């Protein structure tokens, strides 16, 4: 029988995860049943939200089981199909496994057209991160021309799209990021009005005052923690905060107290709202069409960071928490 | 010349205010100019938001000046009028001073009809607290039949109206309050489904699990702090949080970190929004009409706590932070 490899969750990490949490397992390659297809993974996504799946806590999705394969969005090629409408050689994307091969029902896959854009974009700017940015900014953040939009983790897969969509909406855009290289990319290549390297800034509040002299109308929050602490007091009247991620806090083992600056929301009648891209399932087509249009017109640029080799997938994931990636972090599993 | 008395802000309190912060001053009674009326205060309101006005910090309203009279909503009688449409003997309400007498332009006063309800209600259930409850619950909280609504400081001027309006909207209602007497009032008299004496509860989370077995759809937050910490993790999908007050934190001198539980909002796609009754200026008529209707029909009950004597106004104010009042706290200044 043919075999394949999977990454399993070896143990639930406490605090910052390490490679011990992952185990590379060789298993029999699964066979597609009726309605299913067998997919060979070309690219696998690693995403910050996966940290939450490693916990044994109820959340918006089931926690991963210890000793079982972990889940991931992948883009890959159909090797065998028992599904009408997909055939061997088709490129598809879907929520599958950290695995070199996997089976899935054809209804749960989306076809990717390799002629339109590199297929890897189906995991980034034309996939979950891009769609998250699209609905999070436009539906929750509601930027208006002249608004000041601040986005944290601005050089990440979601943040970089948020900032460019905010510019398209006519807003001033300020990003926070963790290296000078990222800051340069944001301001020089993506045209952000300003970017702050939070690791090199003693006084985040002062840096925000300087870069946002008219206050902040929309905050797209990917990180939480001290950056969010510095942003909230500078929110304008009727500001909107889209809470998309809290990566600065995902590895904390204890969060002793909850919100302590809610009085700001009274003062500014601001709205803070959590968002999850899964809620927009029926509207992906709209987002993907517009994002593809902005790429075509040159208004939307993207970067991908590719770790080569399935065996290195855990490193790609762990690097997210070190802020190593610029743009979307991917694992290249096969050609 | 006739005289009157005013309470002035003697100094800006740090932490819990004490009587030292207040100075009783006798001044010349002011004379109404063209368009103005002279009012004798019958009842003066004391409200938690006043703590914020004592700080020298920019907020949604100007801070009070040290050595100047403090501001308050009052209901009183027109003694002299230079305003067309008001005459001596009329009962009016408005934002005036901690004072036995004050002048105001007639345009800034609202006439109160003593035949409809006791005039003191113009400072409570048929005044700012009632209108705050009305718009905060209905516009921000958006309760639906079958929802579970939790309101903190539920036995207060705002909270007690919130809970009853939530019942009228068909929701289950659970309140938190700081004494058994308050809990009994909420459950026995106002018909709350449950009430929690947070001072006598070791595990607020468990108490909420027990009283809200289906989770929490709307949280009307009057207090912040540990009660809010216990509520947030129990919010349901698409829950709404109306942030109206944070009385548990108003006397804190340092708020070291900001929100640390925003991941809850992602998980539940919950919305947290600050509210200020001043934003609904043009819609008071609608709220007052409906609130008066609910009082008439017996669906809305209210209580008032009256401290007698203008000289005791600071005690009435300080008592708010001890949780002494059930319902609206008033100072009776004259008959």
XYZ file of C-alpha atoms in Angstrom:
670
model
C 0.000 0.000 0.000
C 1.129 3.563 -0.655
C 1.978 5.607 2.403
C 1.810 9.289 3.302
C 3.018 11.458 6.150
C 0.968 13.506 8.623
C 1.851 15.837 11.460
C 0.048 14.825 14.665
C -0.451 16.798 17.836
C 1.888 15.001 20.231
C 0.939 16.966 23.351
C -0.870 20.147 24.320
C 1.715 22.922 24.691
C 1.626 25.165 27.753
C 2.784 28.667 26.910
C 5.019 29.043 23.876
C 4.791 25.806 21.818
C 7.942 23.916 20.861
C 8.670 21.153 18.356
C 7.880 18.566 21.073
C 4.226 19.302 20.495
C 4.406 17.835 16.977
C 5.002 14.299 15.776
C 5.643 13.267 12.184
C 3.795 10.021 11.499
C 3.825 7.800 8.425
C 0.443 6.237 7.720
C -1.267 4.354 4.952
C -2.417 6.683 2.218
C -6.227 6.992 2.473
C -8.475 5.844 -0.380
C -11.276 8.079 -1.596
C -14.766 6.681 -1.074
C -17.823 7.513 -3.055
C -18.033 11.282 -3.584
C -14.516 11.788 -2.300
C -11.245 12.701 -3.941
C -7.623 12.004 -3.019
C -5.527 15.165 -2.929
C -1.777 15.581 -2.997
C -0.843 18.682 -0.986
C 1.179 21.282 -2.864
C 1.025 24.039 -0.235
C -0.106 23.882 3.370
C -1.093 26.937 5.386
C 0.040 27.697 8.921
C -2.023 30.289 10.787
C -1.990 31.904 14.236
C -5.510 30.647 15.021
C -4.101 27.109 15.123
C -2.615 27.861 18.540
C -6.154 27.899 19.917
C -6.896 24.463 18.429
C -4.035 23.006 20.472
C -5.783 23.892 23.707
C -8.289 21.640 25.356
C -10.809 24.438 25.637
C -14.137 24.992 24.021
C -13.842 27.643 21.350
C -15.387 28.500 18.004
C -13.982 25.228 16.698
C -13.255 21.834 18.198
C -9.834 21.461 19.800
C -7.473 19.097 18.031
C -7.065 15.697 19.631
C -3.716 14.592 20.944
C -2.361 11.728 18.813
C -4.447 12.754 15.804
C -3.522 14.661 12.630
C -3.842 18.436 12.855
C -6.026 20.410 10.455
C -4.941 22.988 7.903
C -6.030 24.704 4.740
C -4.167 23.266 1.793
C -4.028 23.696 -1.937
C -3.265 20.580 -3.911
C -3.858 18.397 -6.881
C -6.562 15.797 -7.316
C -4.910 12.399 -7.789
C -8.051 10.249 -7.841
C -11.657 11.341 -7.965
C -14.912 9.587 -7.100
C -16.731 12.915 -7.298
C -18.590 14.199 -10.334
C -17.106 17.506 -11.293
C -13.515 16.966 -10.234
C -10.942 14.882 -12.018
C -7.320 13.929 -11.652
C -5.089 16.938 -12.274
C -7.561 19.536 -10.976
C -6.200 22.000 -8.426
C -8.383 22.445 -5.350
C -8.296 24.072 -1.937
C -10.011 23.089 1.266
C -9.714 22.504 4.982
C -7.790 19.259 5.141
C -4.884 18.048 7.258
C -1.251 18.697 7.965
C -0.560 15.843 5.531
C 1.085 15.057 2.240
C -2.123 13.427 1.030
C -5.684 13.536 2.261
C -9.164 12.647 1.110
C -12.159 14.941 1.238
C -15.675 15.015 -0.126
C -15.811 16.993 -3.341
C -18.496 19.285 -1.899
C -16.007 20.555 0.652
C -13.414 21.642 -1.892
C -13.109 24.757 -3.982
C -11.554 24.578 -7.428
C -8.569 26.860 -8.026
C -7.782 28.193 -11.506
C -3.980 28.141 -11.955
C -4.288 30.462 -14.953
C -5.587 33.337 -12.817
C -2.914 33.537 -10.129
C -0.271 31.328 -8.523
C -2.172 28.557 -6.769
C -0.523 29.395 -3.438
C -2.594 32.583 -3.286
C -5.623 30.391 -2.570
C -4.201 30.157 0.961
C -3.356 33.844 1.278
C -4.520 36.946 -0.475
C -7.161 34.977 -2.417
C -8.011 32.698 0.486
C -8.928 32.816 4.136
C -6.573 35.668 5.141
C -7.643 37.889 2.247
C -11.330 37.218 2.820
C -10.885 37.837 6.557
C -9.281 41.188 5.797
C -12.006 42.046 3.305
C -15.024 41.431 5.540
C -13.318 42.410 8.770
C -12.303 45.791 7.460
C -15.311 46.592 5.308
C -18.154 44.997 7.295
C -16.896 45.556 10.842
C -14.431 48.422 10.515
C -16.477 50.428 8.006
C -13.712 52.837 6.938
C -14.776 56.097 5.322
C -12.703 58.447 3.165
C -10.473 60.551 5.390
C -10.640 58.125 8.310
C -7.456 57.031 10.025
C -7.163 53.247 10.085
C -4.624 51.515 12.312
C -3.851 47.865 11.680
C -1.610 45.731 13.876
C 0.498 42.878 12.524
C 0.287 45.002 9.408
C 2.897 43.042 7.483
C 1.085 39.756 8.038
C -1.181 37.879 5.664
C -4.328 39.590 6.935
C -2.900 42.950 8.001
C -1.198 43.714 4.693
C -4.486 43.249 2.848
C -6.385 45.278 5.441
C -4.070 48.234 5.021
C -4.297 48.245 1.240
C -8.094 47.871 1.274
C -8.263 50.793 3.697
C -6.268 52.910 1.258
C -8.608 51.885 -1.557
C -11.461 53.049 0.692
C -9.800 56.469 0.921
C -8.483 56.206 4.457
C -5.101 57.146 5.921
C -3.382 53.939 7.028
C -0.902 53.357 9.824
C 0.466 49.905 10.576
C 2.412 48.326 13.394
C 4.968 45.620 12.680
C 7.970 44.018 14.339
C 10.959 44.822 12.109
C 12.410 47.637 10.048
C 12.229 45.415 6.975
C 8.472 45.093 7.476
C 8.074 48.815 8.120
C 9.940 49.570 4.899
C 7.761 47.174 2.942
C 4.596 48.777 4.328
C 5.588 52.370 3.668
C 7.774 52.037 0.551
C 6.010 49.264 -1.355
C 2.442 49.190 -0.057
C 2.098 52.946 0.395
C 1.052 52.995 4.057
C 1.034 56.577 5.360
C 3.146 55.456 8.306
C 4.316 52.314 10.038
C 5.651 51.771 13.536
C 8.249 49.170 14.481
C 6.793 48.386 17.904
C 9.902 46.477 18.970
C 12.027 49.596 18.566
C 9.534 52.028 20.074
C 9.703 52.900 23.768
C 6.509 54.900 23.794
C 3.877 53.403 21.542
C 1.366 56.028 22.625
C 3.625 58.851 21.484
C 4.319 57.049 18.203
C 0.582 56.776 17.581
C 0.012 60.440 18.478
C 2.647 61.394 15.944
C 1.423 59.156 13.141
C -2.298 59.633 13.840
C -2.606 63.358 14.642
C -6.387 63.238 14.058
C -6.956 60.182 16.236
C -7.997 56.698 15.158
C -11.338 55.898 13.521
C -10.828 52.212 12.792
C -8.547 49.757 14.567
C -8.089 46.342 13.022
C -6.738 44.355 15.949
C -4.661 41.302 15.070
C -2.486 41.236 18.167
C -4.040 42.464 21.424
C -1.856 43.247 24.428
C 0.273 46.382 24.723
C -0.349 47.614 21.172
C -4.087 47.466 21.757
C -3.578 49.228 25.107
C -1.887 52.074 23.269
C -4.501 52.313 20.536
C -7.718 52.373 22.564
C -7.182 55.706 24.354
C -6.650 57.340 20.941
C -9.904 56.111 19.415
C -12.131 58.815 18.005
C -15.818 59.327 18.656
C -17.772 56.390 17.168
C -14.606 54.500 16.340
C -14.867 50.880 15.218
C -12.561 48.138 16.456
C -12.514 44.845 14.567
C -11.011 42.150 16.771
C -9.539 39.594 14.410
C -6.692 38.092 16.405
C -4.810 38.379 19.679
C -1.536 36.738 18.761
C 0.361 38.615 21.484
C -1.727 36.723 24.033
C -2.206 33.293 22.464
C 0.683 31.739 24.340
C -0.189 33.249 27.717
C -1.026 30.618 30.249
C -3.045 32.859 32.483
C -5.083 35.938 31.704
C -5.781 37.187 35.205
C -8.166 40.027 34.556
C -10.415 41.040 31.757
C -11.048 44.375 30.121
C -10.061 47.346 32.262
C -10.363 50.164 29.770
C -13.991 49.858 28.766
C -14.663 53.377 30.039
C -12.919 54.458 26.840
C -15.801 52.931 24.913
C -18.318 55.001 26.852
C -16.341 58.173 26.346
C -16.031 57.539 22.615
C -19.192 55.487 22.045
C -16.861 53.147 20.257
C -17.815 49.680 19.068
C -15.599 46.645 19.490
C -16.609 43.550 17.589
C -15.061 40.155 17.079
C -15.019 38.647 13.635
C -14.554 35.214 12.194
C -14.326 34.608 8.487
C -16.430 31.458 8.782
C -19.465 33.657 9.254
C -19.119 34.917 5.688
C -19.195 31.501 4.046
C -21.871 32.414 1.547
C -20.055 35.593 0.477
C -16.549 34.371 -0.393
C -17.248 34.756 -4.103
C -17.871 38.483 -3.734
C -14.673 38.980 -1.757
C -12.477 36.865 -4.022
C -13.730 38.603 -7.134
C -12.975 42.041 -5.763
C -9.598 41.040 -4.322
C -8.584 39.505 -7.664
C -9.661 42.714 -9.377
C -7.490 44.816 -7.064
C -4.517 42.521 -7.753
C -5.085 42.897 -11.487
C -5.263 46.673 -11.243
C -2.081 46.779 -9.194
C -3.843 48.259 -6.139
C -3.274 45.153 -4.036
C 0.158 43.603 -3.597
C 1.006 40.528 -1.601
C 4.004 38.600 -0.360
C 4.389 34.960 0.534
C 7.011 33.360 2.705
C 7.578 29.723 1.770
C 9.208 27.091 3.962
C 10.271 24.185 1.783
C 9.485 20.628 2.822
C 6.625 19.045 4.736
C 9.022 18.002 7.501
C 9.565 21.702 8.290
C 5.886 22.612 8.775
C 6.186 22.986 12.582
C 9.007 25.507 12.147
C 6.868 27.535 9.793
C 4.098 27.550 12.407
C 6.388 28.411 15.329
C 7.902 31.255 13.310
C 4.513 33.003 13.291
C 4.891 33.756 16.986
C 8.367 35.158 16.430
C 6.990 37.495 13.787
C 9.308 36.010 11.205
C 6.981 36.074 8.239
C 6.270 38.968 5.919
C 2.960 38.330 4.230
C 1.477 34.867 4.112
C 3.448 31.983 5.646
C 3.224 28.768 3.628
C 4.772 25.323 3.597
C 5.631 23.921 0.193
C 4.906 20.207 0.358
C 5.220 19.112 -3.290
C 5.322 20.536 -6.792
C -29.361 90.655 48.571
C -30.756 87.143 48.940
C -28.216 84.371 49.255
C -28.056 80.728 48.265
C -25.742 77.796 48.919
C -23.668 75.810 46.462
C -21.399 72.799 46.741
C -18.004 73.504 45.187
C -15.281 71.070 44.209
C -12.660 71.784 46.888
C -9.974 69.478 45.491
C -9.585 66.643 43.010
C -9.889 63.363 44.897
C -7.339 60.617 44.293
C -8.915 57.175 44.638
C -12.044 56.960 46.764
C -13.410 60.503 47.271
C -14.085 61.802 50.778
C -15.994 64.789 52.115
C -12.797 66.860 51.906
C -13.352 67.095 48.193
C -16.508 69.178 48.741
C -16.974 72.663 50.122
C -20.319 74.260 51.020
C -20.248 77.890 49.954
C -22.806 80.641 50.514
C -23.064 83.030 47.584
C -25.310 85.773 46.351
C -28.430 84.355 44.742
C -28.097 84.861 40.961
C -30.560 87.041 39.035
C -32.127 85.779 35.816
C -31.208 87.779 32.722
C -33.209 88.063 29.560
C -34.478 84.621 28.521
C -33.457 83.102 31.831
C -35.362 81.857 34.832
C -34.454 81.541 38.511
C -35.082 78.052 39.859
C -35.358 76.822 43.407
C -34.052 73.253 43.606
C -36.502 70.722 45.023
C -34.475 67.587 44.219
C -30.879 67.236 43.118
C -29.492 64.140 41.456
C -26.231 62.442 42.345
C -24.860 60.050 39.743
C -21.807 57.793 39.363
C -20.639 59.603 36.208
C -19.879 62.643 38.390
C -16.746 60.883 39.636
C -15.281 61.367 36.172
C -15.998 65.095 36.229
C -13.819 65.441 39.328
C -10.762 64.315 37.377
C -8.590 66.689 35.423
C -8.797 64.518 32.325
C -10.345 65.034 28.963
C -13.509 63.002 28.652
C -16.903 63.231 27.019
C -17.582 66.290 29.156
C -15.440 69.033 30.605
C -13.934 68.317 34.009
C -15.273 70.396 36.866
C -13.048 73.231 37.996
C -11.653 73.267 41.508
C -13.213 76.132 43.493
C -16.285 76.233 41.258
C -19.815 74.860 41.755
C -20.352 71.292 40.606
C -23.019 70.415 38.059
C -26.086 68.240 38.553
C -29.485 67.494 37.147
C -32.146 69.047 39.306
C -35.895 69.391 39.394
C -37.210 72.592 40.849
C -39.676 75.411 40.784
C -39.452 78.559 38.735
C -39.302 81.519 41.117
C -38.788 84.271 38.529
C -39.012 84.060 34.763
C -37.675 86.248 31.970
C -38.513 83.540 29.450
C -41.659 83.350 27.385
C -43.296 80.020 28.098
C -42.292 79.571 31.708
C -43.734 81.353 34.689
C -43.308 81.398 38.433
C -44.594 78.172 39.964
C -43.766 75.982 36.956
C -41.825 72.816 37.714
C -38.823 72.248 35.445
C -35.823 69.984 35.161
C -32.406 70.628 33.665
C -28.667 70.347 34.039
C -27.922 72.976 36.654
C -25.708 73.061 39.730
C -25.279 71.477 43.123
C -27.108 74.545 44.448
C -30.234 75.599 46.256
C -30.958 78.129 43.505
C -29.658 78.541 40.001
C -30.473 80.408 36.812
C -30.722 78.859 33.398
C -31.930 79.843 29.963
C -35.487 78.661 29.418
C -34.443 76.776 26.279
C -32.291 74.490 28.391
C -35.082 73.410 30.701
C -37.759 70.788 30.303
C -41.168 71.323 31.878
C -42.326 68.617 34.304
C -46.019 67.881 34.799
C -46.598 67.194 38.524
C -50.003 65.682 37.737
C -48.454 62.775 35.792
C -45.951 61.451 38.339
C -44.030 62.653 41.394
C -41.682 65.359 40.135
C -38.647 63.520 41.530
C -39.083 60.908 38.793
C -37.810 63.506 36.321
C -34.362 62.691 37.735
C -34.849 58.936 37.728
C -37.147 56.599 35.913
C -38.547 59.461 33.797
C -35.204 61.217 33.450
C -31.613 60.571 32.483
C -31.297 57.129 34.136
C -34.544 55.841 32.630
C -33.708 57.172 29.177
C -30.194 55.718 29.448
C -31.682 52.318 30.260
C -34.183 52.626 27.430
C -31.768 53.416 24.608
C -28.876 51.438 26.024
C -30.889 48.258 26.274
C -33.051 48.604 23.182
C -30.668 50.326 20.747
C -27.367 48.796 21.824
C -28.369 45.588 23.602
C -31.164 44.636 21.174
C -32.794 41.960 23.354
C -35.003 39.427 21.607
C -37.687 37.186 23.130
C -36.030 34.236 24.818
C -32.666 35.968 25.180
C -30.890 35.962 28.515
C -30.058 39.486 29.636
C -27.617 40.117 32.473
C -27.518 43.561 34.042
C -24.996 44.637 36.661
C -25.826 47.179 39.377
C -29.296 45.835 38.706
C -30.876 47.539 41.711
C -29.598 50.940 40.671
C -31.444 53.723 38.899
C -30.431 52.529 35.442
C -30.140 48.783 36.091
C -33.580 48.369 37.595
C -35.166 49.920 34.512
C -32.973 47.863 32.172
C -34.091 44.629 33.796
C -37.766 45.461 33.601
C -37.521 46.637 29.990
C -35.745 43.387 29.151
C -38.638 41.449 30.646
C -41.090 43.515 28.616
C -39.021 42.554 25.565
C -39.579 38.900 26.423
C -36.116 38.113 27.743
C -34.997 36.189 30.807
C -33.334 38.631 33.194
C -30.572 38.058 35.721
C -29.186 40.899 37.815
C -26.172 41.378 40.023
C -26.397 43.552 43.130
C -24.567 44.071 46.391
C -27.031 43.112 49.141
C -29.676 40.548 49.944
C -32.212 43.329 50.281
C -31.512 44.351 46.694
C -31.637 40.764 45.480
C -35.002 40.306 47.150
C -36.343 43.483 45.576
C -35.197 42.351 42.125
C -36.622 38.853 42.303
C -39.682 39.337 44.523
C -40.897 42.761 43.450
C -39.491 43.342 39.969
C -39.814 39.745 38.809
C -36.206 39.177 37.737
C -35.646 35.496 36.912
C -32.636 35.487 39.198
C -30.353 37.870 41.036
C -26.858 37.354 42.423
C -25.489 39.077 45.527
C -21.941 39.428 44.257
C -20.614 40.347 47.705
C -21.735 37.000 49.092
C -20.661 34.902 46.103
C -17.236 33.263 46.050
C -17.513 32.051 42.486
C -19.297 34.529 40.264
C -18.699 32.333 37.242
C -20.482 29.391 38.816
C -23.342 31.649 39.921
C -23.748 32.851 36.350
C -23.603 29.288 34.974
C -26.374 28.346 37.355
C -28.626 31.323 36.687
C -27.886 31.534 32.940
C -27.854 27.898 31.804
C -28.276 28.956 28.164
C -25.480 31.547 28.271
C -25.792 35.312 28.025
C -27.098 37.141 24.955
C -27.064 40.701 26.263
C -24.896 42.173 29.018
C -25.720 45.657 30.226
C -22.496 46.631 31.968
C -22.808 49.271 34.661
C -19.851 48.221 36.775
C -16.856 46.705 34.964
C -14.176 44.862 36.913
C -14.614 41.349 38.276
C -18.322 41.047 37.431
C -17.567 41.878 33.809
C -14.686 39.381 33.896
C -17.125 36.687 34.946
C -19.765 37.604 32.364
C -17.655 37.819 29.193
C -16.620 34.157 28.966
C -20.302 33.201 29.149
C -21.445 35.395 26.276
C -23.307 33.599 23.521
C -22.656 33.766 19.805
C -23.402 37.293 18.544
C -23.924 38.613 22.071
C -24.260 42.354 22.602
C -22.559 44.212 25.462
C -23.732 47.734 26.238
C -21.066 49.513 28.268
C -22.913 52.115 30.290
C -20.759 52.512 33.374
C -17.698 51.139 35.117
C -18.389 52.168 38.694
C -16.171 49.408 40.109
C -13.202 51.129 38.468
C -14.011 54.832 38.789
C -11.979 55.270 41.941
C -8.952 53.320 40.696
C -5.904 55.485 40.437
C -4.092 53.305 37.964
C -5.403 50.985 35.295
C -2.226 49.192 34.311
C -3.371 47.136 31.355
C -6.231 47.259 28.955
C -8.493 44.558 27.663
C -7.067 41.051 27.939
C -10.093 38.966 27.071
C -10.865 40.234 23.602
C -10.337 36.743 22.182
C -13.777 36.054 23.677
C -15.204 38.531 21.209
C -13.652 36.670 18.285
C -14.898 33.350 19.550
C -18.405 34.686 19.984
C -18.396 37.446 17.357
C -19.748 39.573 20.163
C -20.142 43.327 19.966
C -19.169 45.663 22.800
C -20.337 49.223 22.502
C -20.186 52.232 24.763
C -23.248 54.380 25.161
C -23.969 57.864 26.378
C -27.481 59.145 26.781
C -26.483 62.547 25.430
C -26.351 61.014 21.965
C -30.111 60.485 22.067
C -31.016 64.092 22.787
C -33.560 64.323 19.983
C -35.313 61.123 21.062
C -36.067 61.697 24.755
C -39.753 62.241 23.994
C -40.127 58.757 22.574
C -38.409 57.179 25.567
C -40.289 59.179 28.202
C -43.630 58.435 26.605
C -43.011 54.701 26.559
C -41.536 54.630 30.072
C -44.540 56.557 31.433
C -46.822 54.089 29.669
C -45.082 51.125 31.310
C -45.395 52.801 34.728
C -49.111 53.350 34.110
C -49.622 49.738 33.089
C -47.778 48.507 36.165
C -45.028 46.871 34.092
C -42.356 49.259 35.328
C -41.725 49.886 39.010
C -39.199 52.214 40.511
C -37.700 53.124 43.845
C -36.089 56.305 45.033
C -33.733 56.811 47.915
C -33.928 60.321 49.291
C -31.308 62.012 51.465
C -32.885 65.002 53.188
C -31.102 68.321 53.198
C -28.806 70.053 50.753
C -25.971 69.956 53.291
C -25.971 66.135 52.966
C -25.558 66.007 49.179
C -21.907 64.794 49.352
C -22.968 61.868 51.534
C -25.598 60.901 49.016
C -22.941 60.968 46.306
C -20.352 59.035 48.305
C -22.960 56.415 49.166
C -23.216 55.508 45.473
C -19.758 53.941 45.653
C -20.721 51.960 48.728
C -23.722 50.574 46.891
C -26.055 52.012 49.499
C -28.879 53.093 47.247
C -31.723 50.978 45.937
C -33.116 52.658 42.855
C -32.461 56.311 42.191
C -30.441 58.292 44.741
C -31.754 61.823 45.259
C -31.126 64.746 47.540
C -34.211 66.585 48.726
C -33.263 70.244 48.856
C -36.631 71.978 49.434
C -40.352 71.311 49.229
